[in-house]
């Protein structure tokens, strides 16, 4: 998606070896017009996939997923990163480990927001190691629903997420695919 690539080149900042800071338009301040275009592009890509619901993971996936769900005309469900102590009986939960942030959390979904006839599009801001998306897929499968695909704004193609998911038969669409960071510059 040219619009997103241009924005990354203009306003993104490479931090260290493998982090792209996009605080000015995705992760902290949010460019709503860009999010709307992102939602349209996601919806266009997945329009024939039979999507019944959009799932995202709090918090940075929410803005683009709002516009995606609106364009597709389906409900949006925000998966929560819950503290294990708040476990309730009517939820599906699975542990997600983040290598980038060296943390883990219980990805949580109330059982009444999914049914076995759902075909779910997962939307997130970044795809790195694919742990968050894999956790979302585990929850969807626990509920005997199916996955329509994964749409991400930015993937770091040099990290294993994309390949790991495709090898499980998940269709992955990345609007901006970063091949490498070279001398502090983004290479698509
Ligand atoms: P994975 O799901 O692909 O395995 O990703 P990982 O655990 O490595 O990522 C953990 C968090 O770090 C995620 O945000 C993810 O979006 C973010 N992240 C990963 N790589 C980058 C990067 O290069 N730049 C930026 N800005 N973020 C990155 P999160 O903890 O779920 O937080 P939230 O922002 O959604 O609230
Ligand atoms: Na995220
Ligand atoms: Na993030």
mmCIF file of C-alpha atoms and ligand atoms in Angstrom:
data_model
loop_
_atom_site.group_PDB
_atom_site.id
_atom_site.type_symbol
_atom_site.label_atom_id
_atom_site.label_comp_id
_atom_site.label_asym_id
_atom_site.label_seq_id
_atom_site.Cartn_x
_atom_site.Cartn_y
_atom_site.Cartn_z
ATOM 1 C CA UNK A 1 0.000 0.000 0.000
ATOM 2 C CA UNK A 2 1.844 3.012 -1.354
ATOM 3 C CA UNK A 3 0.225 5.537 1.023
ATOM 4 C CA UNK A 4 1.422 3.608 4.090
ATOM 5 C CA UNK A 5 4.900 2.990 2.655
ATOM 6 C CA UNK A 6 5.316 6.701 1.936
ATOM 7 C CA UNK A 7 4.193 7.594 5.462
ATOM 8 C CA UNK A 8 6.697 5.118 6.934
ATOM 9 C CA UNK A 9 9.511 6.584 4.811
ATOM 10 C CA UNK A 10 8.559 10.146 5.785
ATOM 11 C CA UNK A 11 7.719 9.723 9.480
ATOM 12 C CA UNK A 12 8.957 6.331 10.674
ATOM 13 C CA UNK A 13 12.162 5.999 12.683
ATOM 14 C CA UNK A 14 14.372 2.936 12.832
ATOM 15 C CA UNK A 15 15.462 2.111 16.383
ATOM 16 C CA UNK A 16 18.451 -0.173 16.783
ATOM 17 C CA UNK A 17 18.549 -3.412 14.809
ATOM 18 C CA UNK A 18 14.930 -4.297 14.336
ATOM 19 C CA UNK A 19 12.373 -1.803 15.654
ATOM 20 C CA UNK A 20 10.429 0.703 13.577
ATOM 21 C CA UNK A 21 8.951 3.562 15.602
ATOM 22 C CA UNK A 22 5.642 4.762 14.199
ATOM 23 C CA UNK A 23 4.430 6.719 17.236
ATOM 24 C CA UNK A 24 3.450 9.749 15.155
ATOM 25 C CA UNK A 25 0.717 8.003 13.134
ATOM 26 C CA UNK A 26 -0.032 4.492 14.530
ATOM 27 C CA UNK A 27 1.148 3.699 18.058
ATOM 28 C CA UNK A 28 0.697 6.929 20.025
ATOM 29 C CA UNK A 29 -0.758 9.726 17.894
ATOM 30 C CA UNK A 30 -3.103 8.168 15.326
ATOM 31 C CA UNK A 31 -3.609 9.422 11.752
ATOM 32 C CA UNK A 32 -7.331 8.792 11.355
ATOM 33 C CA UNK A 33 -7.467 9.571 7.618
ATOM 34 C CA UNK A 34 -4.681 7.059 7.064
ATOM 35 C CA UNK A 35 -6.533 4.516 9.259
ATOM 36 C CA UNK A 36 -9.628 4.986 7.124
ATOM 37 C CA UNK A 37 -7.653 4.319 3.918
ATOM 38 C CA UNK A 38 -6.026 1.321 5.595
ATOM 39 C CA UNK A 39 -9.475 -0.009 6.517
ATOM 40 C CA UNK A 40 -10.690 0.409 2.934
ATOM 41 C CA UNK A 41 -7.638 -1.386 1.572
ATOM 42 C CA UNK A 42 -8.021 -4.264 4.070
ATOM 43 C CA UNK A 43 -11.725 -4.595 3.270
ATOM 44 C CA UNK A 44 -11.005 -4.579 -0.466
ATOM 45 C CA UNK A 45 -8.396 -7.304 -0.047
ATOM 46 C CA UNK A 46 -10.663 -9.560 2.042
ATOM 47 C CA UNK A 47 -14.054 -8.684 0.488
ATOM 48 C CA UNK A 48 -14.610 -12.156 -1.021
ATOM 49 C CA UNK A 49 -13.228 -14.111 1.952
ATOM 50 C CA UNK A 50 -16.581 -14.601 3.685
ATOM 51 C CA UNK A 51 -15.576 -12.656 6.797
ATOM 52 C CA UNK A 52 -18.229 -12.658 9.567
ATOM 53 C CA UNK A 53 -16.204 -10.782 12.221
ATOM 54 C CA UNK A 54 -13.005 -8.801 12.597
ATOM 55 C CA UNK A 55 -10.782 -9.588 15.593
ATOM 56 C CA UNK A 56 -7.947 -7.413 16.801
ATOM 57 C CA UNK A 57 -5.640 -7.322 19.804
ATOM 58 C CA UNK A 58 -5.561 -4.302 22.090
ATOM 59 C CA UNK A 59 -4.324 -1.671 21.778
ATOM 60 C CA UNK A 60 -2.666 -0.569 18.534
ATOM 61 C CA UNK A 61 -4.740 -2.871 16.322
ATOM 62 C CA UNK A 62 -7.971 -1.130 17.315
ATOM 63 C CA UNK A 63 -7.865 2.002 15.122
ATOM 64 C CA UNK A 64 -7.277 0.252 11.773
ATOM 65 C CA UNK A 65 -9.645 -2.593 12.652
ATOM 66 C CA UNK A 66 -12.513 -0.170 13.360
ATOM 67 C CA UNK A 67 -12.412 1.054 9.758
ATOM 68 C CA UNK A 68 -11.876 -2.453 8.366
ATOM 69 C CA UNK A 69 -14.944 -3.781 10.192
ATOM 70 C CA UNK A 70 -17.004 -0.761 9.142
ATOM 71 C CA UNK A 71 -16.084 -1.235 5.477
ATOM 72 C CA UNK A 72 -16.839 -4.969 5.636
ATOM 73 C CA UNK A 73 -20.063 -4.339 7.564
ATOM 74 C CA UNK A 74 -19.236 -6.871 10.290
ATOM 75 C CA UNK A 75 -18.746 -6.667 14.078
ATOM 76 C CA UNK A 76 -15.368 -5.944 15.662
ATOM 77 C CA UNK A 77 -14.122 -7.870 18.701
ATOM 78 C CA UNK A 78 -11.099 -6.594 20.649
ATOM 79 C CA UNK A 79 -9.104 -9.410 22.244
ATOM 80 C CA UNK A 80 -7.863 -8.455 25.695
ATOM 81 C CA UNK A 81 -4.510 -8.894 27.334
ATOM 82 C CA UNK A 82 -5.744 -9.988 30.710
ATOM 83 C CA UNK A 83 -4.026 -10.682 33.959
ATOM 84 C CA UNK A 84 -4.352 -14.441 34.652
ATOM 85 C CA UNK A 85 -5.760 -13.686 38.126
ATOM 86 C CA UNK A 86 -8.947 -12.345 36.619
ATOM 87 C CA UNK A 87 -9.768 -15.684 35.004
ATOM 88 C CA UNK A 88 -13.496 -16.222 34.647
ATOM 89 C CA UNK A 89 -15.244 -19.365 33.499
ATOM 90 C CA UNK A 90 -16.951 -17.960 30.418
ATOM 91 C CA UNK A 91 -13.784 -16.959 28.548
ATOM 92 C CA UNK A 92 -11.322 -18.591 26.196
ATOM 93 C CA UNK A 93 -7.718 -17.812 27.160
ATOM 94 C CA UNK A 94 -4.276 -18.572 25.830
ATOM 95 C CA UNK A 95 -0.803 -17.396 26.817
ATOM 96 C CA UNK A 96 1.094 -15.182 24.376
ATOM 97 C CA UNK A 97 4.814 -14.560 24.781
ATOM 98 C CA UNK A 98 6.276 -11.405 23.281
ATOM 99 C CA UNK A 99 9.922 -11.711 22.319
ATOM 100 C CA UNK A 100 10.160 -8.038 21.343
ATOM 101 C CA UNK A 101 8.947 -6.855 24.746
ATOM 102 C CA UNK A 102 10.103 -9.856 26.799
ATOM 103 C CA UNK A 103 6.684 -10.221 28.459
ATOM 104 C CA UNK A 104 3.707 -12.532 28.352
ATOM 105 C CA UNK A 105 -0.018 -12.136 28.831
ATOM 106 C CA UNK A 106 -3.253 -14.098 28.725
ATOM 107 C CA UNK A 107 -5.050 -13.311 25.484
ATOM 108 C CA UNK A 108 -8.713 -13.353 26.422
ATOM 109 C CA UNK A 109 -12.018 -13.655 24.560
ATOM 110 C CA UNK A 110 -15.482 -13.936 26.096
ATOM 111 C CA UNK A 111 -17.191 -17.041 24.735
ATOM 112 C CA UNK A 112 -20.357 -15.192 23.780
ATOM 113 C CA UNK A 113 -18.555 -13.084 21.152
ATOM 114 C CA UNK A 114 -17.620 -16.067 18.972
ATOM 115 C CA UNK A 115 -19.565 -18.977 17.535
ATOM 116 C CA UNK A 116 -18.577 -22.052 15.551
ATOM 117 C CA UNK A 117 -20.034 -20.503 12.378
ATOM 118 C CA UNK A 118 -17.704 -17.467 12.514
ATOM 119 C CA UNK A 119 -15.057 -16.928 9.830
ATOM 120 C CA UNK A 120 -12.696 -14.377 11.309
ATOM 121 C CA UNK A 121 -10.337 -11.792 9.884
ATOM 122 C CA UNK A 122 -7.557 -10.872 12.334
ATOM 123 C CA UNK A 123 -6.124 -7.339 12.052
ATOM 124 C CA UNK A 124 -3.011 -6.051 13.830
ATOM 125 C CA UNK A 125 -0.511 -3.248 13.449
ATOM 126 C CA UNK A 126 2.747 -5.256 13.387
ATOM 127 C CA UNK A 127 3.714 -8.774 12.405
ATOM 128 C CA UNK A 128 7.095 -9.728 13.848
ATOM 129 C CA UNK A 129 7.413 -13.218 15.316
ATOM 130 C CA UNK A 130 3.732 -13.935 14.866
ATOM 131 C CA UNK A 131 3.089 -14.822 18.506
ATOM 132 C CA UNK A 132 0.100 -12.511 18.975
ATOM 133 C CA UNK A 133 -1.565 -13.695 15.749
ATOM 134 C CA UNK A 134 -0.868 -17.333 16.610
ATOM 135 C CA UNK A 135 -2.514 -16.765 19.996
ATOM 136 C CA UNK A 136 -5.588 -15.246 18.335
ATOM 137 C CA UNK A 137 -5.769 -18.268 16.019
ATOM 138 C CA UNK A 138 -5.584 -20.639 19.006
ATOM 139 C CA UNK A 139 -8.565 -18.861 20.599
ATOM 140 C CA UNK A 140 -10.552 -19.004 17.338
ATOM 141 C CA UNK A 141 -9.848 -22.732 17.013
ATOM 142 C CA UNK A 142 -10.769 -23.421 20.644
ATOM 143 C CA UNK A 143 -14.201 -22.026 19.764
ATOM 144 C CA UNK A 144 -14.354 -24.196 16.593
ATOM 145 C CA UNK A 145 -14.572 -21.099 14.408
ATOM 146 C CA UNK A 146 -12.352 -20.569 11.349
ATOM 147 C CA UNK A 147 -9.765 -18.018 10.231
ATOM 148 C CA UNK A 148 -10.365 -15.960 7.079
ATOM 149 C CA UNK A 149 -6.893 -14.469 7.190
ATOM 150 C CA UNK A 150 -4.505 -12.092 8.907
ATOM 151 C CA UNK A 151 -4.169 -8.479 7.785
ATOM 152 C CA UNK A 152 -1.307 -6.411 9.186
ATOM 153 C CA UNK A 153 -0.268 -2.850 8.499
ATOM 154 C CA UNK A 154 3.454 -3.555 8.742
ATOM 155 C CA UNK A 155 5.347 -6.820 8.637
ATOM 156 C CA UNK A 156 9.027 -7.219 9.262
ATOM 157 C CA UNK A 157 9.607 -9.895 6.638
ATOM 158 C CA UNK A 158 13.041 -10.713 8.043
ATOM 159 C CA UNK A 159 11.365 -12.049 11.212
ATOM 160 C CA UNK A 160 9.630 -15.458 11.165
ATOM 161 C CA UNK A 161 5.943 -14.496 11.644
ATOM 162 C CA UNK A 162 4.733 -14.441 8.045
ATOM 163 C CA UNK A 163 6.314 -17.766 7.116
ATOM 164 C CA UNK A 164 5.148 -19.446 10.332
ATOM 165 C CA UNK A 165 1.533 -18.432 9.687
ATOM 166 C CA UNK A 166 1.517 -19.260 5.957
ATOM 167 C CA UNK A 167 2.918 -22.702 6.780
ATOM 168 C CA UNK A 168 -0.176 -23.262 8.967
ATOM 169 C CA UNK A 169 -2.373 -22.394 5.976
ATOM 170 C CA UNK A 170 -3.208 -18.843 7.120
ATOM 171 C CA UNK A 171 -3.413 -16.238 4.353
ATOM 172 C CA UNK A 172 -1.337 -13.210 5.396
ATOM 173 C CA UNK A 173 -1.764 -9.775 3.825
ATOM 174 C CA UNK A 174 0.783 -7.107 4.773
ATOM 175 C CA UNK A 175 0.098 -3.591 3.544
ATOM 176 C CA UNK A 176 3.758 -2.682 3.998
ATOM 177 C CA UNK A 177 6.381 -5.400 3.979
ATOM 178 C CA UNK A 178 9.799 -4.440 5.307
ATOM 179 C CA UNK A 179 12.601 -6.492 3.798
ATOM 180 C CA UNK A 180 15.365 -5.011 5.940
ATOM 181 C CA UNK A 181 16.682 -2.054 7.861
ATOM 182 C CA UNK A 182 19.892 -0.858 6.201
ATOM 183 C CA UNK A 183 21.925 1.890 7.883
ATOM 184 C CA UNK A 184 18.874 3.075 9.778
ATOM 185 C CA UNK A 185 16.732 3.174 6.616
ATOM 186 C CA UNK A 186 13.666 1.123 5.761
ATOM 187 C CA UNK A 187 13.924 -1.141 2.696
ATOM 188 C CA UNK A 188 10.634 -2.524 1.321
HETATM 189 P P1 LIG B 1 4.580 -10.930 17.407
HETATM 190 O O1 LIG B 1 3.199 -10.910 17.950
HETATM 191 O O2 LIG B 1 4.627 -10.803 15.908
HETATM 192 O O3 LIG B 1 5.389 -12.086 17.917
HETATM 193 O O4 LIG B 1 5.247 -9.610 17.917
HETATM 194 P P2 LIG B 1 6.015 -9.312 19.256
HETATM 195 O O5 LIG B 1 5.456 -10.148 20.352
HETATM 196 O O6 LIG B 1 7.450 -9.390 18.938
HETATM 197 O O7 LIG B 1 5.558 -7.816 19.471
HETATM 198 C C1 LIG B 1 5.186 -7.345 20.715
HETATM 199 C C2 LIG B 1 4.684 -5.947 20.628
HETATM 200 O O8 LIG B 1 5.646 -5.142 19.958
HETATM 201 C C3 LIG B 1 3.398 -5.775 19.843
HETATM 202 O O9 LIG B 1 2.726 -4.669 20.386
HETATM 203 C C4 LIG B 1 3.907 -5.406 18.458
HETATM 204 O O10 LIG B 1 2.961 -4.663 17.731
HETATM 205 C C5 LIG B 1 5.104 -4.574 18.798
HETATM 206 N N1 LIG B 1 6.142 -4.545 17.785
HETATM 207 C C6 LIG B 1 6.873 -5.556 17.272
HETATM 208 N N2 LIG B 1 7.790 -5.091 16.411
HETATM 209 C C7 LIG B 1 7.619 -3.742 16.379
HETATM 210 C C8 LIG B 1 8.271 -2.679 15.664
HETATM 211 O O11 LIG B 1 9.223 -2.863 14.877
HETATM 212 N N3 LIG B 1 7.805 -1.432 15.898
HETATM 213 C C9 LIG B 1 6.766 -1.164 16.753
HETATM 214 N N4 LIG B 1 6.387 0.098 16.881
HETATM 215 N N5 LIG B 1 6.146 -2.133 17.453
HETATM 216 C C10 LIG B 1 6.579 -3.401 17.247
HETATM 217 P P3 LIG B 1 1.867 -4.853 21.702
HETATM 218 O O12 LIG B 1 2.730 -5.134 22.861
HETATM 219 O O13 LIG B 1 0.833 -5.875 21.394
HETATM 220 O O14 LIG B 1 1.290 -3.472 21.989
HETATM 221 P P4 LIG B 1 0.214 -2.527 21.339
HETATM 222 O O15 LIG B 1 1.027 -1.485 20.626
HETATM 223 O O16 LIG B 1 -0.636 -3.253 20.361
HETATM 224 O O17 LIG B 1 -0.544 -2.023 22.475
HETATM 225 NA NA1 LIG B 2 0.087 -4.580 18.314
HETATM 226 NA NA1 LIG B 3 2.427 -2.314 19.073
#
